[in-house]
Amino acid sequence: MTDHPFRFGAVAGRAPDAGAWAGLARRAESLGYATLLAPDTLGTFSPFPALAAAAAATTSLRVGTYVLSVANRTPRAVAWETETLQALSGGRFELGLGAGRPDAEQDAAALGLPYGTPGERVERLTRTIDAVESVPENVPILVAASGTRLLRLAARKAGTIALGVPAQHTEEQVAAKLDELYELSGDRFHDLELAMNLAYAGERPPDWVVSRFGASGTGVLVGTPRQMADTLLRRRDALGVSYVTVNAQFMDAFAPVVEHLAGT
């Protein structure tokens, strides 16, 4: 269903100190992860300086936002930060954007910024992409999308689409979402890189993972490295998902899968 090779990212929001953060970035790089991704919440590091530090501590690891809430910054501010980080990272930055996770409104309020209606945030996301595309640096853009309006925008504007579906979703539910994306993207569909996030990957999920995410959805990958790799190969064939991100807590357990599949 896709010609895109596998690549893998680790999602991390905090570390005890600068040394630990740099060590985490170097560890991700040494394990073969393509990207280290930072979320955009008031409970995690501010993404742009955190990613600049990660890029400075590594040589080939790409860094990215996963994902910026467009309510937290003006479009021009995002373009400014993006241009700077792309230059300072040696072209290793990828910009991930979203219209806001369910609790992002609280962060916007704490920052003294208007969150806006869903329609206003989609419009702001459009203007943010346009602002980023106007700067000299060429930056890959990922859009997290689930609803029809965001899927339509992502199909037009993004190189990568992260499917914003709950971890509990079945493969059949993901396939239905992809059918919608196919209709919206037309000829662009096969050029799009499709991404999904794993809340957990490993042989036995801890109780907190099961209670929060369940144990059988597409966002919880359980099994031996060989079994997990086979599942991802089957999903790429069936769904076209080739970019897989994982909670950095589990990046060591998932590393044998990365070693086996990355670039294939």
PDB file of C-alpha atoms in Angstrom:
ATOM      1  CA  MET A   1       0.000   0.000   0.000  1.00  0.00           C
ATOM      2  CA  THR A   2       3.004   2.321   0.432  1.00  0.00           C
ATOM      3  CA  ASP A   3       6.553   2.651  -0.867  1.00  0.00           C
ATOM      4  CA  HIS A   4       7.678   4.581   2.208  1.00  0.00           C
ATOM      5  CA  PRO A   5      10.398   2.837   4.223  1.00  0.00           C
ATOM      6  CA  PHE A   6       9.973   2.403   7.937  1.00  0.00           C
ATOM      7  CA  ARG A   7      11.287   5.056  10.242  1.00  0.00           C
ATOM      8  CA  PHE A   8      10.869   5.404  13.983  1.00  0.00           C
ATOM      9  CA  GLY A   9      10.678   8.216  16.516  1.00  0.00           C
ATOM     10  CA  ALA A  10      10.871   8.460  20.312  1.00  0.00           C
ATOM     11  CA  VAL A  11       8.568  10.933  22.076  1.00  0.00           C
ATOM     12  CA  ALA A  12       9.955  12.511  25.256  1.00  0.00           C
ATOM     13  CA  GLY A  13       8.893  15.558  27.232  1.00  0.00           C
ATOM     14  CA  ARG A  14      11.223  15.874  30.210  1.00  0.00           C
ATOM     15  CA  ALA A  15      14.438  14.728  31.848  1.00  0.00           C
ATOM     16  CA  PRO A  16      15.889  15.440  35.312  1.00  0.00           C
ATOM     17  CA  ASP A  17      18.543  17.814  33.970  1.00  0.00           C
ATOM     18  CA  ALA A  18      20.452  18.917  30.881  1.00  0.00           C
ATOM     19  CA  GLY A  19      22.855  15.993  31.021  1.00  0.00           C
ATOM     20  CA  ALA A  20      20.057  13.454  31.209  1.00  0.00           C
ATOM     21  CA  TRP A  21      18.226  15.116  28.314  1.00  0.00           C
ATOM     22  CA  ALA A  22      21.337  15.078  26.149  1.00  0.00           C
ATOM     23  CA  GLY A  23      21.934  11.464  27.136  1.00  0.00           C
ATOM     24  CA  LEU A  24      18.403  10.516  26.140  1.00  0.00           C
ATOM     25  CA  ALA A  25      18.909  12.107  22.720  1.00  0.00           C
ATOM     26  CA  ARG A  26      22.214  10.309  22.206  1.00  0.00           C
ATOM     27  CA  ARG A  27      20.630   7.035  23.326  1.00  0.00           C
ATOM     28  CA  ALA A  28      17.812   7.420  20.779  1.00  0.00           C
ATOM     29  CA  GLU A  29      20.372   8.120  18.081  1.00  0.00           C
ATOM     30  CA  SER A  30      22.513   5.107  19.021  1.00  0.00           C
ATOM     31  CA  LEU A  31      19.470   2.805  18.948  1.00  0.00           C
ATOM     32  CA  GLY A  32      18.649   3.802  15.374  1.00  0.00           C
ATOM     33  CA  TYR A  33      15.662   6.064  15.962  1.00  0.00           C
ATOM     34  CA  ALA A  34      15.238   8.616  13.192  1.00  0.00           C
ATOM     35  CA  THR A  35      13.717  11.319  15.384  1.00  0.00           C
ATOM     36  CA  LEU A  36      13.397  12.590  18.927  1.00  0.00           C
ATOM     37  CA  LEU A  37      10.057  14.324  19.305  1.00  0.00           C
ATOM     38  CA  ALA A  38       8.885  16.754  21.977  1.00  0.00           C
ATOM     39  CA  PRO A  39       5.260  17.452  22.908  1.00  0.00           C
ATOM     40  CA  ASP A  40       3.881  20.947  23.540  1.00  0.00           C
ATOM     41  CA  THR A  41       2.414  21.042  27.035  1.00  0.00           C
ATOM     42  CA  LEU A  42       3.008  23.147  30.126  1.00  0.00           C
ATOM     43  CA  GLY A  43       3.927  19.948  31.954  1.00  0.00           C
ATOM     44  CA  THR A  44       6.891  19.240  29.670  1.00  0.00           C
ATOM     45  CA  PHE A  45       9.949  21.127  28.458  1.00  0.00           C
ATOM     46  CA  SER A  46       9.322  24.012  26.084  1.00  0.00           C
ATOM     47  CA  PRO A  47       9.824  22.202  22.783  1.00  0.00           C
ATOM     48  CA  PHE A  48      12.033  24.547  20.758  1.00  0.00           C
ATOM     49  CA  PRO A  49      14.869  24.994  23.300  1.00  0.00           C
ATOM     50  CA  ALA A  50      14.629  21.328  24.321  1.00  0.00           C
ATOM     51  CA  LEU A  51      14.981  20.220  20.720  1.00  0.00           C
ATOM     52  CA  ALA A  52      17.848  22.643  20.113  1.00  0.00           C
ATOM     53  CA  ALA A  53      19.701  21.043  23.038  1.00  0.00           C
ATOM     54  CA  ALA A  54      18.975  17.551  21.684  1.00  0.00           C
ATOM     55  CA  ALA A  55      20.257  18.496  18.240  1.00  0.00           C
ATOM     56  CA  ALA A  56      23.420  19.973  19.739  1.00  0.00           C
ATOM     57  CA  ALA A  57      24.096  16.703  21.584  1.00  0.00           C
ATOM     58  CA  THR A  58      23.743  14.511  18.478  1.00  0.00           C
ATOM     59  CA  THR A  59      24.994  14.344  14.915  1.00  0.00           C
ATOM     60  CA  SER A  60      22.400  12.579  12.749  1.00  0.00           C
ATOM     61  CA  LEU A  61      19.259  12.398  14.909  1.00  0.00           C
ATOM     62  CA  ARG A  62      16.418  14.508  13.582  1.00  0.00           C
ATOM     63  CA  VAL A  63      14.301  16.449  16.073  1.00  0.00           C
ATOM     64  CA  GLY A  64      10.680  17.483  15.880  1.00  0.00           C
ATOM     65  CA  THR A  65       7.611  18.773  17.650  1.00  0.00           C
ATOM     66  CA  TYR A  66       4.856  16.249  18.340  1.00  0.00           C
ATOM     67  CA  VAL A  67       2.895  18.399  18.094  1.00  0.00           C
ATOM     68  CA  LEU A  68       2.705  22.161  18.547  1.00  0.00           C
ATOM     69  CA  SER A  69      -0.693  23.420  19.652  1.00  0.00           C
ATOM     70  CA  VAL A  70      -1.363  26.292  17.269  1.00  0.00           C
ATOM     71  CA  ALA A  71      -3.212  28.225  19.976  1.00  0.00           C
ATOM     72  CA  ASN A  72       0.023  28.665  21.954  1.00  0.00           C
ATOM     73  CA  ARG A  73       1.892  30.806  19.389  1.00  0.00           C
ATOM     74  CA  THR A  74       1.133  33.148  16.528  1.00  0.00           C
ATOM     75  CA  PRO A  75       1.837  31.817  13.035  1.00  0.00           C
ATOM     76  CA  ARG A  76       4.755  34.225  12.622  1.00  0.00           C
ATOM     77  CA  ALA A  77       6.248  33.160  15.959  1.00  0.00           C
ATOM     78  CA  VAL A  78       6.179  29.517  14.849  1.00  0.00           C
ATOM     79  CA  ALA A  79       7.848  30.439  11.559  1.00  0.00           C
ATOM     80  CA  TRP A  80      10.564  32.395  13.411  1.00  0.00           C
ATOM     81  CA  GLU A  81      11.278  29.570  15.838  1.00  0.00           C
ATOM     82  CA  THR A  82      11.216  27.026  13.019  1.00  0.00           C
ATOM     83  CA  GLU A  83      13.649  28.957  10.847  1.00  0.00           C
ATOM     84  CA  THR A  84      16.034  29.349  13.772  1.00  0.00           C
ATOM     85  CA  LEU A  85      15.957  25.710  14.857  1.00  0.00           C
ATOM     86  CA  GLN A  86      16.271  24.406  11.319  1.00  0.00           C
ATOM     87  CA  ALA A  87      19.394  26.503  10.849  1.00  0.00           C
ATOM     88  CA  LEU A  88      20.954  25.634  14.230  1.00  0.00           C
ATOM     89  CA  SER A  89      20.234  21.918  13.850  1.00  0.00           C
ATOM     90  CA  GLY A  90      21.866  21.708  10.436  1.00  0.00           C
ATOM     91  CA  GLY A  91      18.579  20.993   8.702  1.00  0.00           C
ATOM     92  CA  ARG A  92      17.464  18.263  11.118  1.00  0.00           C
ATOM     93  CA  PHE A  93      14.196  19.796  12.316  1.00  0.00           C
ATOM     94  CA  GLU A  94      10.700  18.546  11.474  1.00  0.00           C
ATOM     95  CA  LEU A  95       7.702  20.660  12.416  1.00  0.00           C
ATOM     96  CA  GLY A  96       4.689  18.830  13.800  1.00  0.00           C
ATOM     97  CA  LEU A  97       1.480  20.830  14.171  1.00  0.00           C
ATOM     98  CA  GLY A  98      -1.953  20.198  15.596  1.00  0.00           C
ATOM     99  CA  ALA A  99      -5.139  22.034  16.439  1.00  0.00           C
ATOM    100  CA  GLY A 100      -4.921  21.113  20.126  1.00  0.00           C
ATOM    101  CA  ARG A 101      -5.301  17.921  22.140  1.00  0.00           C
ATOM    102  CA  PRO A 102      -8.373  17.645  24.430  1.00  0.00           C
ATOM    103  CA  ASP A 103      -6.754  19.423  27.413  1.00  0.00           C
ATOM    104  CA  ALA A 104      -4.776  22.009  25.413  1.00  0.00           C
ATOM    105  CA  GLU A 105      -7.371  24.685  26.164  1.00  0.00           C
ATOM    106  CA  GLN A 106      -6.145  24.810  29.777  1.00  0.00           C
ATOM    107  CA  ASP A 107      -2.590  25.486  28.621  1.00  0.00           C
ATOM    108  CA  ALA A 108      -3.713  28.303  26.348  1.00  0.00           C
ATOM    109  CA  ALA A 109      -5.650  29.871  29.219  1.00  0.00           C
ATOM    110  CA  ALA A 110      -2.608  29.639  31.499  1.00  0.00           C
ATOM    111  CA  LEU A 111      -0.543  31.380  28.821  1.00  0.00           C
ATOM    112  CA  GLY A 112      -3.169  34.105  28.522  1.00  0.00           C
ATOM    113  CA  LEU A 113      -4.024  33.175  24.951  1.00  0.00           C
ATOM    114  CA  PRO A 114      -7.402  32.570  23.296  1.00  0.00           C
ATOM    115  CA  TYR A 115      -7.942  28.933  22.405  1.00  0.00           C
ATOM    116  CA  GLY A 116     -10.588  29.534  19.773  1.00  0.00           C
ATOM    117  CA  THR A 117     -13.263  27.367  18.259  1.00  0.00           C
ATOM    118  CA  PRO A 118     -12.340  24.235  16.276  1.00  0.00           C
ATOM    119  CA  GLY A 119     -12.873  26.147  13.044  1.00  0.00           C
ATOM    120  CA  GLU A 120     -10.708  29.051  14.210  1.00  0.00           C
ATOM    121  CA  ARG A 121      -7.904  26.675  15.181  1.00  0.00           C
ATOM    122  CA  VAL A 122      -7.989  24.919  11.821  1.00  0.00           C
ATOM    123  CA  GLU A 123      -7.798  28.316  10.126  1.00  0.00           C
ATOM    124  CA  ARG A 124      -4.880  29.272  12.385  1.00  0.00           C
ATOM    125  CA  LEU A 125      -3.149  26.024  11.513  1.00  0.00           C
ATOM    126  CA  THR A 126      -3.491  26.881   7.836  1.00  0.00           C
ATOM    127  CA  ARG A 127      -1.966  30.310   8.421  1.00  0.00           C
ATOM    128  CA  THR A 128       0.828  28.775  10.482  1.00  0.00           C
ATOM    129  CA  ILE A 129       1.797  26.401   7.670  1.00  0.00           C
ATOM    130  CA  ASP A 130       1.687  29.268   5.187  1.00  0.00           C
ATOM    131  CA  ALA A 131       3.956  31.357   7.442  1.00  0.00           C
ATOM    132  CA  VAL A 132       6.452  28.504   7.796  1.00  0.00           C
ATOM    133  CA  GLU A 133       6.478  27.890   4.063  1.00  0.00           C
ATOM    134  CA  SER A 134       7.369  31.551   3.494  1.00  0.00           C
ATOM    135  CA  VAL A 135      10.752  31.316   5.280  1.00  0.00           C
ATOM    136  CA  PRO A 136      13.942  30.307   3.411  1.00  0.00           C
ATOM    137  CA  GLU A 137      14.454  27.083   5.348  1.00  0.00           C
ATOM    138  CA  ASN A 138      12.789  23.998   3.893  1.00  0.00           C
ATOM    139  CA  VAL A 139      11.155  22.195   6.816  1.00  0.00           C
ATOM    140  CA  PRO A 140       9.200  18.922   6.645  1.00  0.00           C
ATOM    141  CA  ILE A 141       5.699  19.410   8.050  1.00  0.00           C
ATOM    142  CA  LEU A 142       3.657  16.845   9.960  1.00  0.00           C
ATOM    143  CA  VAL A 143       0.035  17.480  10.823  1.00  0.00           C
ATOM    144  CA  ALA A 144      -1.820  15.484  13.471  1.00  0.00           C
ATOM    145  CA  ALA A 145      -5.340  14.934  12.206  1.00  0.00           C
ATOM    146  CA  SER A 146      -8.462  12.951  12.910  1.00  0.00           C
ATOM    147  CA  GLY A 147     -11.556  14.976  12.005  1.00  0.00           C
ATOM    148  CA  THR A 148     -12.582  15.722   8.448  1.00  0.00           C
ATOM    149  CA  ARG A 149     -11.499  19.379   8.424  1.00  0.00           C
ATOM    150  CA  LEU A 150      -8.017  18.580   9.688  1.00  0.00           C
ATOM    151  CA  LEU A 151      -7.648  15.576   7.410  1.00  0.00           C
ATOM    152  CA  ARG A 152      -8.569  17.749   4.434  1.00  0.00           C
ATOM    153  CA  LEU A 153      -6.019  20.388   5.447  1.00  0.00           C
ATOM    154  CA  ALA A 154      -3.327  17.804   6.129  1.00  0.00           C
ATOM    155  CA  ALA A 155      -3.978  16.129   2.788  1.00  0.00           C
ATOM    156  CA  ARG A 156      -3.269  19.441   1.044  1.00  0.00           C
ATOM    157  CA  LYS A 157      -0.451  20.850   3.155  1.00  0.00           C
ATOM    158  CA  ALA A 158       1.487  18.144   5.004  1.00  0.00           C
ATOM    159  CA  GLY A 159       4.166  15.683   3.992  1.00  0.00           C
ATOM    160  CA  THR A 160       3.391  13.464   6.970  1.00  0.00           C
ATOM    161  CA  ILE A 161       0.021  12.858   8.595  1.00  0.00           C
ATOM    162  CA  ALA A 162      -0.077  11.543  12.148  1.00  0.00           C
ATOM    163  CA  LEU A 163      -3.386   9.816  12.658  1.00  0.00           C
ATOM    164  CA  GLY A 164      -4.830  11.304  15.821  1.00  0.00           C
ATOM    165  CA  VAL A 165      -6.816   8.266  16.876  1.00  0.00           C
ATOM    166  CA  PRO A 166      -7.153   6.893  20.416  1.00  0.00           C
ATOM    167  CA  ALA A 167      -4.785   4.106  21.433  1.00  0.00           C
ATOM    168  CA  GLN A 168      -7.830   1.871  21.887  1.00  0.00           C
ATOM    169  CA  HIS A 169      -8.797   2.080  18.193  1.00  0.00           C
ATOM    170  CA  THR A 170      -8.806  -1.197  16.301  1.00  0.00           C
ATOM    171  CA  GLU A 171      -7.162  -1.667  12.931  1.00  0.00           C
ATOM    172  CA  GLU A 172     -10.632  -1.657  11.379  1.00  0.00           C
ATOM    173  CA  GLN A 173     -11.345   1.776  12.879  1.00  0.00           C
ATOM    174  CA  VAL A 174      -7.985   3.089  11.645  1.00  0.00           C
ATOM    175  CA  ALA A 175      -8.738   1.694   8.195  1.00  0.00           C
ATOM    176  CA  ALA A 176     -12.048   3.572   8.130  1.00  0.00           C
ATOM    177  CA  LYS A 177     -10.215   6.811   8.939  1.00  0.00           C
ATOM    178  CA  LEU A 178      -7.735   6.111   6.157  1.00  0.00           C
ATOM    179  CA  ASP A 179     -10.575   5.517   3.712  1.00  0.00           C
ATOM    180  CA  GLU A 180     -11.739   9.044   4.483  1.00  0.00           C
ATOM    181  CA  LEU A 181      -8.214  10.401   4.037  1.00  0.00           C
ATOM    182  CA  TYR A 182      -7.961   8.603   0.701  1.00  0.00           C
ATOM    183  CA  GLU A 183     -11.093  10.303  -0.549  1.00  0.00           C
ATOM    184  CA  LEU A 184      -9.878  13.709   0.654  1.00  0.00           C
ATOM    185  CA  SER A 185      -6.322  13.507  -0.666  1.00  0.00           C
ATOM    186  CA  GLY A 186      -6.880  12.067  -4.119  1.00  0.00           C
ATOM    187  CA  ASP A 187      -3.659  11.807  -6.123  1.00  0.00           C
ATOM    188  CA  ARG A 188      -1.569  12.915  -3.127  1.00  0.00           C
ATOM    189  CA  PHE A 189      -2.475   9.910  -0.995  1.00  0.00           C
ATOM    190  CA  HIS A 190       0.405   7.671  -2.036  1.00  0.00           C
ATOM    191  CA  ASP A 191       2.919  10.489  -1.537  1.00  0.00           C
ATOM    192  CA  LEU A 192       1.877  11.024   2.083  1.00  0.00           C
ATOM    193  CA  GLU A 193       3.871   9.474   4.910  1.00  0.00           C
ATOM    194  CA  LEU A 194       1.432   8.035   7.451  1.00  0.00           C
ATOM    195  CA  ALA A 195       2.356   7.990  11.137  1.00  0.00           C
ATOM    196  CA  MET A 196       0.924   6.445  14.270  1.00  0.00           C
ATOM    197  CA  ASN A 197       2.043   6.686  17.883  1.00  0.00           C
ATOM    198  CA  LEU A 198       2.521   3.797  20.297  1.00  0.00           C
ATOM    199  CA  ALA A 199       1.694   4.529  23.911  1.00  0.00           C
ATOM    200  CA  TYR A 200       3.418   1.248  24.777  1.00  0.00           C
ATOM    201  CA  ALA A 201       5.626  -1.321  23.078  1.00  0.00           C
ATOM    202  CA  GLY A 202       6.991  -4.429  24.755  1.00  0.00           C
ATOM    203  CA  GLU A 203       6.244  -7.945  25.938  1.00  0.00           C
ATOM    204  CA  ARG A 204       4.020  -7.170  28.926  1.00  0.00           C
ATOM    205  CA  PRO A 205       2.324  -3.789  29.457  1.00  0.00           C
ATOM    206  CA  PRO A 206       2.301  -2.509  33.039  1.00  0.00           C
ATOM    207  CA  ASP A 207      -1.014  -2.113  34.837  1.00  0.00           C
ATOM    208  CA  TRP A 208      -1.107   1.653  34.317  1.00  0.00           C
ATOM    209  CA  VAL A 209      -0.859   1.221  30.552  1.00  0.00           C
ATOM    210  CA  VAL A 210      -3.684  -1.318  30.491  1.00  0.00           C
ATOM    211  CA  SER A 211      -5.926   0.809  32.710  1.00  0.00           C
ATOM    212  CA  ARG A 212      -5.326   3.948  30.641  1.00  0.00           C
ATOM    213  CA  PHE A 213      -5.023   2.616  27.096  1.00  0.00           C
ATOM    214  CA  GLY A 214      -6.290  -0.953  27.160  1.00  0.00           C
ATOM    215  CA  ALA A 215      -4.275  -3.918  25.946  1.00  0.00           C
ATOM    216  CA  SER A 216      -5.504  -4.623  22.436  1.00  0.00           C
ATOM    217  CA  GLY A 217      -5.752  -1.368  20.470  1.00  0.00           C
ATOM    218  CA  THR A 218      -3.373  -0.182  17.783  1.00  0.00           C
ATOM    219  CA  GLY A 219      -1.616   2.158  20.227  1.00  0.00           C
ATOM    220  CA  VAL A 220      -0.452  -0.697  22.474  1.00  0.00           C
ATOM    221  CA  LEU A 221       1.967  -3.063  20.728  1.00  0.00           C
ATOM    222  CA  VAL A 222       2.554  -6.271  22.685  1.00  0.00           C
ATOM    223  CA  GLY A 223       4.816  -9.219  21.907  1.00  0.00           C
ATOM    224  CA  THR A 224       8.360 -10.321  21.334  1.00  0.00           C
ATOM    225  CA  PRO A 225      10.463  -8.124  19.028  1.00  0.00           C
ATOM    226  CA  ARG A 226       9.777 -10.547  16.179  1.00  0.00           C
ATOM    227  CA  GLN A 227       6.040 -10.497  16.836  1.00  0.00           C
ATOM    228  CA  MET A 228       5.963  -6.702  17.074  1.00  0.00           C
ATOM    229  CA  ALA A 229       7.918  -6.398  13.827  1.00  0.00           C
ATOM    230  CA  ASP A 230       5.524  -8.773  12.069  1.00  0.00           C
ATOM    231  CA  THR A 231       2.549  -6.720  13.292  1.00  0.00           C
ATOM    232  CA  LEU A 232       4.055  -3.492  11.966  1.00  0.00           C
ATOM    233  CA  LEU A 233       4.894  -5.110   8.618  1.00  0.00           C
ATOM    234  CA  ARG A 234       1.323  -6.313   8.309  1.00  0.00           C
ATOM    235  CA  ARG A 235      -0.041  -2.890   9.256  1.00  0.00           C
ATOM    236  CA  ARG A 236       2.144  -1.193   6.681  1.00  0.00           C
ATOM    237  CA  ASP A 237       0.854  -3.554   4.010  1.00  0.00           C
ATOM    238  CA  ALA A 238      -2.770  -3.121   5.114  1.00  0.00           C
ATOM    239  CA  LEU A 239      -2.847   0.502   6.279  1.00  0.00           C
ATOM    240  CA  GLY A 240       0.209   2.192   4.789  1.00  0.00           C
ATOM    241  CA  VAL A 241       1.628   3.295   8.161  1.00  0.00           C
ATOM    242  CA  SER A 242       5.427   3.522   7.882  1.00  0.00           C
ATOM    243  CA  TYR A 243       6.404   6.130  10.505  1.00  0.00           C
ATOM    244  CA  VAL A 244       5.983   4.742  14.011  1.00  0.00           C
ATOM    245  CA  THR A 245       6.617   6.763  17.150  1.00  0.00           C
ATOM    246  CA  VAL A 246       6.840   5.390  20.666  1.00  0.00           C
ATOM    247  CA  ASN A 247       6.836   6.747  24.199  1.00  0.00           C
ATOM    248  CA  ALA A 248      10.529   7.156  25.093  1.00  0.00           C
ATOM    249  CA  GLN A 249       9.973   5.180  28.299  1.00  0.00           C
ATOM    250  CA  PHE A 250       9.824   2.101  26.086  1.00  0.00           C
ATOM    251  CA  MET A 251      12.394   2.945  23.431  1.00  0.00           C
ATOM    252  CA  ASP A 252      14.901   0.385  24.731  1.00  0.00           C
ATOM    253  CA  ALA A 253      12.335  -2.423  24.690  1.00  0.00           C
ATOM    254  CA  PHE A 254      11.327  -1.400  21.169  1.00  0.00           C
ATOM    255  CA  ALA A 255      14.906  -0.988  19.913  1.00  0.00           C
ATOM    256  CA  PRO A 256      15.217  -4.526  18.439  1.00  0.00           C
ATOM    257  CA  VAL A 257      12.213  -3.761  16.220  1.00  0.00           C
ATOM    258  CA  VAL A 258      13.822  -0.507  15.111  1.00  0.00           C
ATOM    259  CA  GLU A 259      17.056  -2.325  14.315  1.00  0.00           C
ATOM    260  CA  HIS A 260      15.216  -4.899  12.236  1.00  0.00           C
ATOM    261  CA  LEU A 261      12.842  -2.643  10.308  1.00  0.00           C
ATOM    262  CA  ALA A 262      14.322   0.869  10.035  1.00  0.00           C
ATOM    263  CA  GLY A 263      14.904   1.829   6.425  1.00  0.00           C
ATOM    264  CA  THR A 264      13.271  -1.285   4.969  1.00  0.00           C
TER     265      THR A 264
END
